[in-house]
Tab-separated table of C-alpha atoms in Angstrom:
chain	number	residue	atom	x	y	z
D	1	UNK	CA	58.638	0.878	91.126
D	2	UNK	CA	55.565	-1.168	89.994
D	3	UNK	CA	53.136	0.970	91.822
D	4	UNK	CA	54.751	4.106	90.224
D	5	UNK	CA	54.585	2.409	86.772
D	6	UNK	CA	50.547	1.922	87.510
D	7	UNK	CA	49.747	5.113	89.011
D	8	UNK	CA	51.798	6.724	85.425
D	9	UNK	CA	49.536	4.327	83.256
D	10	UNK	CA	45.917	5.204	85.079
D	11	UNK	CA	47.007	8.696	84.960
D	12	UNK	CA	47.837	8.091	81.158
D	13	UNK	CA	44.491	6.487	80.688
D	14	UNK	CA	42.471	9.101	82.189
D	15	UNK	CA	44.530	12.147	80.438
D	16	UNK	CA	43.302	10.491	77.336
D	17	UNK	CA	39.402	11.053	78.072
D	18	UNK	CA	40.357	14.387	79.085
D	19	UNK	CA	38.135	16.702	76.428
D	20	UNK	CA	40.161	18.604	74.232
D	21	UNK	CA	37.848	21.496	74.732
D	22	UNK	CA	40.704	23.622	76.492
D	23	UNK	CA	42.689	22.776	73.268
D	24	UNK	CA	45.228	20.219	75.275
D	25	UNK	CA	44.764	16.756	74.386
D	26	UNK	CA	45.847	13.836	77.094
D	27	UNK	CA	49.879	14.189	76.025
D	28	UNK	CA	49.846	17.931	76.292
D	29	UNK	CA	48.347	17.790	79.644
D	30	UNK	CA	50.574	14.995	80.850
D	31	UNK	CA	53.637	16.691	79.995
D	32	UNK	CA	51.990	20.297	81.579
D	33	UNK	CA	51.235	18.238	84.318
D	34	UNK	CA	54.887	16.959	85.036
D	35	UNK	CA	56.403	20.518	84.238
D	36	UNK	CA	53.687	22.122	86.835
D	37	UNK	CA	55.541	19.704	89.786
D	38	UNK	CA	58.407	21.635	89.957
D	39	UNK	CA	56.600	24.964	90.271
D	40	UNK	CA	57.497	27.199	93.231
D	41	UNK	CA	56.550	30.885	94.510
D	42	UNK	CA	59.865	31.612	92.340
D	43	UNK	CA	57.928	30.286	89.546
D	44	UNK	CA	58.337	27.182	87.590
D	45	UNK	CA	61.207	25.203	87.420
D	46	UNK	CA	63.135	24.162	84.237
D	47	UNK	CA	62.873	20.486	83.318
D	48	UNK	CA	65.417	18.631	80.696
D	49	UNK	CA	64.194	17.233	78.309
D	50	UNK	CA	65.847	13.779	79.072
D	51	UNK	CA	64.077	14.318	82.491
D	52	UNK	CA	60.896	14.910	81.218
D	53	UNK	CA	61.038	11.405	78.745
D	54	UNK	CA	61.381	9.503	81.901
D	55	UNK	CA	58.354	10.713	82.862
D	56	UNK	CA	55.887	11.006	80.423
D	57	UNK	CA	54.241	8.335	77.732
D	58	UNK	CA	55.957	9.427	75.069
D	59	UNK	CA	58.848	8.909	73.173
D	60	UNK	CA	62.053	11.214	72.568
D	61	UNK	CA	60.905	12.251	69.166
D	62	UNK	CA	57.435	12.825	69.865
D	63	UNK	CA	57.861	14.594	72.830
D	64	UNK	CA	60.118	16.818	70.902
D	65	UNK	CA	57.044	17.187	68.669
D	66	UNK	CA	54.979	18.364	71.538
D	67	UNK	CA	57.203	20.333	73.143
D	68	UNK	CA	57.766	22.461	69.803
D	69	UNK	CA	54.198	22.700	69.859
D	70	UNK	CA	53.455	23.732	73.006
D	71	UNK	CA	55.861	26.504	72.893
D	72	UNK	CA	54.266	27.682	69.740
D	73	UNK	CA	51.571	28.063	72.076
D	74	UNK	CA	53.370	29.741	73.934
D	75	UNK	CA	52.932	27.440	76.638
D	76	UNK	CA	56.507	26.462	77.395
D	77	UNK	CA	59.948	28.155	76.350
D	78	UNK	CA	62.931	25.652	75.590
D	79	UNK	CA	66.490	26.810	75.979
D	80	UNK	CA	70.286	25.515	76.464
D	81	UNK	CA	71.311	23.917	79.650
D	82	UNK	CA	73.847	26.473	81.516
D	83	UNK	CA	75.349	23.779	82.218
D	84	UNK	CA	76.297	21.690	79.931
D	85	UNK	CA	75.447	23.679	76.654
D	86	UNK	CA	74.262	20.607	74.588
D	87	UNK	CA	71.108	19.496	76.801
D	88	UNK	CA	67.791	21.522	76.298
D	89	UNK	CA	65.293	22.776	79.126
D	90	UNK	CA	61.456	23.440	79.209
D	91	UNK	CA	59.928	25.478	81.453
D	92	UNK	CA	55.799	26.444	81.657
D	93	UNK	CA	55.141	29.705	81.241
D	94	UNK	CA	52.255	31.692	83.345
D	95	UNK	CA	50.347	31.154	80.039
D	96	UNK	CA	51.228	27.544	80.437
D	97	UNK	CA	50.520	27.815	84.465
D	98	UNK	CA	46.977	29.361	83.887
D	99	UNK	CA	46.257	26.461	81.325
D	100	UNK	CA	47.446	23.894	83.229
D	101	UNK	CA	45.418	25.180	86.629
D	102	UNK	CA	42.005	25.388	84.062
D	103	UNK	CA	42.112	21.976	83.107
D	104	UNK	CA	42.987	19.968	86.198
D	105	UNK	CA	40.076	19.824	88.024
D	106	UNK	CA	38.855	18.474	84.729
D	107	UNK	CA	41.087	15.706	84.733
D	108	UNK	CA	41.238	14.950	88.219
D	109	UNK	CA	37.222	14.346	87.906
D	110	UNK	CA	38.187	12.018	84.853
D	111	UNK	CA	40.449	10.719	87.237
D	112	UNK	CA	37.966	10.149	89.934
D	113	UNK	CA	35.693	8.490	87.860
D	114	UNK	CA	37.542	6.239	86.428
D	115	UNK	CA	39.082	4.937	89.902
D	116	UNK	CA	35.825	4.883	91.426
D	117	UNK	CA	34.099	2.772	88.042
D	118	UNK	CA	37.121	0.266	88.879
D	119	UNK	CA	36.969	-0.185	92.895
């Protein structure tokens, strides 16, 4: 658990000197990043938003924020769960796929860099 904690808080670190030239600032591409796991050749895969907390460095609320604004993008979509009617699911869309494969070789190099200023 501690290791996965660390790797979540260098990868935190190093989203945050990611340029915001490709208009996604460290958050953004964090939660992109986490949504872009679950892709398949079927496409991407829908994420609750509960789901998504656990993963990401950011609250409830402001990921909430984010999300809204990334589907104003049009970056994600947000719906009901089928299944229970009350939970709410984000999924990238190919918008949100092309934007996500454009800036990660960007922040893997951050990455990089930053791992390899530390060993």
């Amino acid at each position: 658990m501690e290791a996965s904690r660390a790797s979540r808080n260098i990868a935190a670190q190093s989203t945050s000197r990611v340029p915001r030239g490709r208009g996604l600032g460290a958050s953004d591409f964090e939660v992109l990043d986490v949504l872009a796991e679950g892709a398949s050749g079927e496409g991407p895969a829908s994420w609750h938003v509960q789901e998504l907390a656990g993963r990401v460095h950011l609250g409830q609320n402001a990921l909430s924020r984010l999300v809204a604004r990334l589907e104003e993008d049009g970056l994600v979509v947000r719906g009901l769960c089928p299944e229970d009617r009350r939970g709410v699911q984000v999924k990238l869309t190919e918008k949100g796929l092309d934007r996500h494969a454009e800036t990660k070789p960007l922040q893997r190099e951050v990455l990089t860099r930053m791992l390899d200023r530390d060993s």
